[in-house]
Amino acid sequence: MLNKELQIEIISPTGYLFKGHCYLVTIPAANGEMGLMADHEAVLTSLSKGQVAILDNHNNVLKEYAIESGFAEMFDNKLLVLID
């Protein structure tokens, strides 16, 4: 399926920043920027300073968050991003 959606949750110490679905998420992984879509293999990575961008299937940025650090875990078509 071409436009399969990824479930995403972005959580900060104060609570949810975003909870929903999207087509693509880019994150500042410790080893460089990483793009994640539905059906991506399981991943656990630390995050470095940069931008978390949530995009639709036309590469339009729906939301963008500047972060300093955190962790991201991808499993079963769900991306959990925990940020400081």
Coordinates of N, CA and C in Angstrom, one line a residue:
M1 N 0.8 -1.2 0.0 CA 0.0 0.0 0.0 C 0.9 1.2 0.0
L2 N 0.7 2.1 -0.9 CA 1.6 3.3 -1.1 C 1.5 4.3 0.0
N3 N 0.3 4.6 0.5 CA 0.1 5.7 1.4 C -0.2 5.2 2.8
K4 N 0.4 4.1 3.2 CA 0.2 3.5 4.6 C 0.7 4.5 5.6
E5 N 0.0 4.7 6.7 CA 0.3 5.7 7.7 C 1.1 5.1 8.9
L6 N 1.9 5.9 9.5 CA 2.7 5.6 10.6 C 2.0 6.2 11.9
Q7 N 1.9 5.5 12.9 CA 1.3 6.0 14.2 C 2.5 6.6 14.9
I8 N 2.4 7.9 15.4 CA 3.5 8.5 16.1 C 3.0 9.2 17.4
E9 N 3.9 9.1 18.4 CA 3.6 9.8 19.6 C 4.9 10.6 20.0
I10 N 4.8 11.9 20.2 CA 6.0 12.6 20.7 C 5.7 13.1 22.1
I11 N 6.5 12.7 23.0 CA 6.2 13.0 24.5 C 7.4 13.8 25.1
S12 N 7.1 14.9 25.7 CA 8.1 15.7 26.5 C 7.9 15.5 28.0
P13 N 8.7 16.0 28.8 CA 8.5 15.9 30.3 C 7.2 16.5 30.7
T14 N 6.6 17.4 30.0 CA 5.4 18.0 30.4 C 4.1 17.3 29.8
G15 N 4.3 16.3 28.9 CA 3.2 15.6 28.3 C 3.3 15.5 26.8
Y16 N 2.2 15.1 26.2 CA 2.2 14.8 24.8 C 2.3 16.1 24.0
L17 N 3.2 16.1 23.0 CA 3.3 17.2 22.0 C 2.5 16.9 20.8
F18 N 2.5 15.6 20.4 CA 1.8 15.2 19.2 C 1.4 13.7 19.4
K19 N 0.3 13.4 19.0 CA -0.2 12.0 18.9 C -1.1 11.9 17.7
G20 N -0.8 11.0 16.8 CA -1.6 10.9 15.6 C -0.9 10.0 14.6
H21 N -1.2 10.3 13.3 CA -0.7 9.5 12.2 C -0.1 10.4 11.2
C22 N 0.9 9.8 10.4 CA 1.6 10.6 9.4 C 2.1 9.6 8.4
Y23 N 2.7 10.2 7.3 CA 3.3 9.4 6.3 C 4.8 9.2 6.5
L24 N 5.5 10.2 7.0 CA 7.0 10.2 7.2 C 7.3 11.0 8.4
V25 N 8.3 10.6 9.1 CA 8.9 11.4 10.2 C 10.4 11.4 10.0
T26 N 11.0 12.5 10.1 CA 12.5 12.6 10.2 C 12.9 13.0 11.6
I27 N 14.0 12.3 12.0 CA 14.5 12.5 13.4 C 16.0 12.7 13.3
P28 N 16.5 13.5 14.3 CA 18.0 13.7 14.4 C 18.6 12.6 15.2
A29 N 18.8 11.4 14.6 CA 19.4 10.3 15.3 C 20.8 10.6 15.6
A30 N 21.4 9.8 16.6 CA 22.7 10.0 17.0 C 23.7 10.0 15.9
N31 N 23.5 9.1 14.9 CA 24.4 8.9 13.7 C 24.0 9.7 12.5
G32 N 23.1 10.6 12.6 CA 22.6 11.4 11.5 C 21.1 11.4 11.3
E33 N 20.6 12.2 10.4 CA 19.1 12.2 10.2 C 18.6 10.9 9.7
M34 N 17.4 10.5 10.2 CA 16.8 9.3 9.8 C 15.4 9.5 9.5
G35 N 14.9 8.9 8.4 CA 13.5 9.0 8.0 C 12.8 7.7 8.3
L36 N 11.6 7.8 8.8 CA 10.9 6.6 9.2 C 9.5 6.6 8.6
M37 N 9.1 5.5 8.0 CA 7.8 5.4 7.4 C 7.1 4.1 8.0
A38 N 5.9 3.9 7.6 CA 5.2 2.6 8.0 C 6.0 1.4 7.5
D39 N 6.0 0.4 8.2 CA 6.7 -0.9 7.9 C 8.2 -0.8 8.0
H40 N 8.7 0.2 8.6 CA 10.2 0.3 8.9 C 10.5 -0.7 9.9
E41 N 11.7 -1.2 9.8 CA 12.2 -2.2 10.8 C 12.3 -1.6 12.2
A42 N 12.3 -2.5 13.2 CA 12.3 -2.0 14.6 C 13.7 -1.3 14.8
V43 N 13.6 -0.1 15.5 CA 14.8 0.7 15.7 C 14.7 1.3 17.1
L44 N 15.8 1.4 17.8 CA 15.9 2.1 19.0 C 17.1 3.0 18.9
T45 N 17.0 4.3 19.0 CA 18.1 5.2 18.9 C 18.0 6.4 19.8
S46 N 19.2 6.9 20.2 CA 19.2 8.2 20.9 C 19.1 9.3 19.9
L47 N 18.7 10.4 20.4 CA 18.5 11.6 19.5 C 19.5 12.7 19.9
S48 N 19.9 13.4 18.9 CA 20.8 14.6 19.2 C 20.0 15.9 18.9
K49 N 20.7 17.0 19.1 CA 20.0 18.3 18.8 C 19.7 18.4 17.3
G50 N 18.4 18.8 17.1 CA 18.0 19.0 15.7 C 16.4 19.1 15.7
Q51 N 15.9 18.8 14.5 CA 14.4 18.9 14.3 C 13.8 17.5 14.1
V52 N 12.6 17.4 14.7 CA 11.7 16.2 14.4 C 10.7 16.8 13.5
A53 N 10.5 16.3 12.3 CA 9.6 16.8 11.3 C 8.6 15.7 11.0
I54 N 7.3 16.0 11.0 CA 6.2 15.1 10.7 C 5.6 15.6 9.3
L55 N 5.6 14.7 8.4 CA 5.3 15.0 7.0 C 4.1 14.2 6.5
D56 N 3.3 14.8 5.5 CA 2.3 14.0 4.9 C 2.8 13.4 3.6
N57 N 1.9 12.7 2.9 CA 2.4 11.9 1.7 C 2.8 12.8 0.5
H58 N 2.7 14.1 0.7 CA 3.1 15.0 -0.4 C 4.4 15.8 0.1
N59 N 5.0 15.3 1.1 CA 6.2 15.9 1.7 C 6.0 17.3 2.3
N60 N 4.7 17.6 2.7 CA 4.4 18.8 3.4 C 4.6 18.6 4.8
V61 N 5.3 19.6 5.5 CA 5.6 19.5 6.9 C 4.3 19.8 7.7
L62 N 3.8 18.9 8.4 CA 2.6 19.1 9.2 C 3.0 19.7 10.6
K63 N 4.0 19.2 11.2 CA 4.5 19.8 12.5 C 6.0 19.6 12.5
E64 N 6.7 20.5 13.2 CA 8.1 20.4 13.4 C 8.5 20.8 14.8
Y65 N 9.4 20.1 15.4 CA 9.8 20.4 16.8 C 11.3 20.4 16.9
A66 N 11.8 21.5 17.5 CA 13.2 21.6 17.8 C 13.5 20.8 19.1
I67 N 14.5 20.0 19.1 CA 14.8 19.2 20.3 C 16.3 19.3 20.6
E68 N 16.6 19.0 21.9 CA 18.0 19.0 22.3 C 18.5 17.6 22.4
S69 N 17.7 16.6 22.9 CA 18.1 15.2 23.0 C 16.9 14.4 23.3
G70 N 17.1 13.1 23.3 CA 16.0 12.2 23.6 C 16.2 10.8 23.0
F71 N 15.1 10.0 22.9 CA 15.2 8.7 22.4 C 14.0 8.5 21.5
A72 N 14.2 7.6 20.5 CA 13.1 7.2 19.6 C 13.1 5.6 19.5
E73 N 11.9 5.1 19.5 CA 11.7 3.6 19.3 C 10.6 3.4 18.3
M74 N 11.0 2.6 17.3 CA 10.1 2.2 16.2 C 9.8 0.8 16.3
F75 N 8.5 0.4 16.4 CA 8.1 -1.0 16.5 C 6.6 -1.1 16.0
D76 N 6.3 -2.1 15.3 CA 4.9 -2.4 14.9 C 4.2 -1.2 14.3
N77 N 4.8 -0.5 13.4 CA 4.2 0.7 12.7 C 3.9 1.8 13.7
K78 N 4.6 1.9 14.8 CA 4.4 2.9 15.8 C 5.8 3.5 16.1
L79 N 5.9 4.8 16.1 CA 7.1 5.5 16.5 C 6.8 6.3 17.8
L80 N 7.6 6.0 18.8 CA 7.5 6.7 20.1 C 8.8 7.6 20.2
V81 N 8.6 8.9 20.3 CA 9.7 9.8 20.5 C 9.6 10.5 21.8
L82 N 10.6 10.2 22.6 CA 10.7 10.8 24.0 C 11.8 11.9 24.0
I83 N 11.4 13.1 24.3 CA 12.4 14.2 24.2 C 12.5 14.9 25.5
D84 N 13.7 15.5 25.7 CA 14.0 16.3 26.9 C 13.5 17.7 26.7

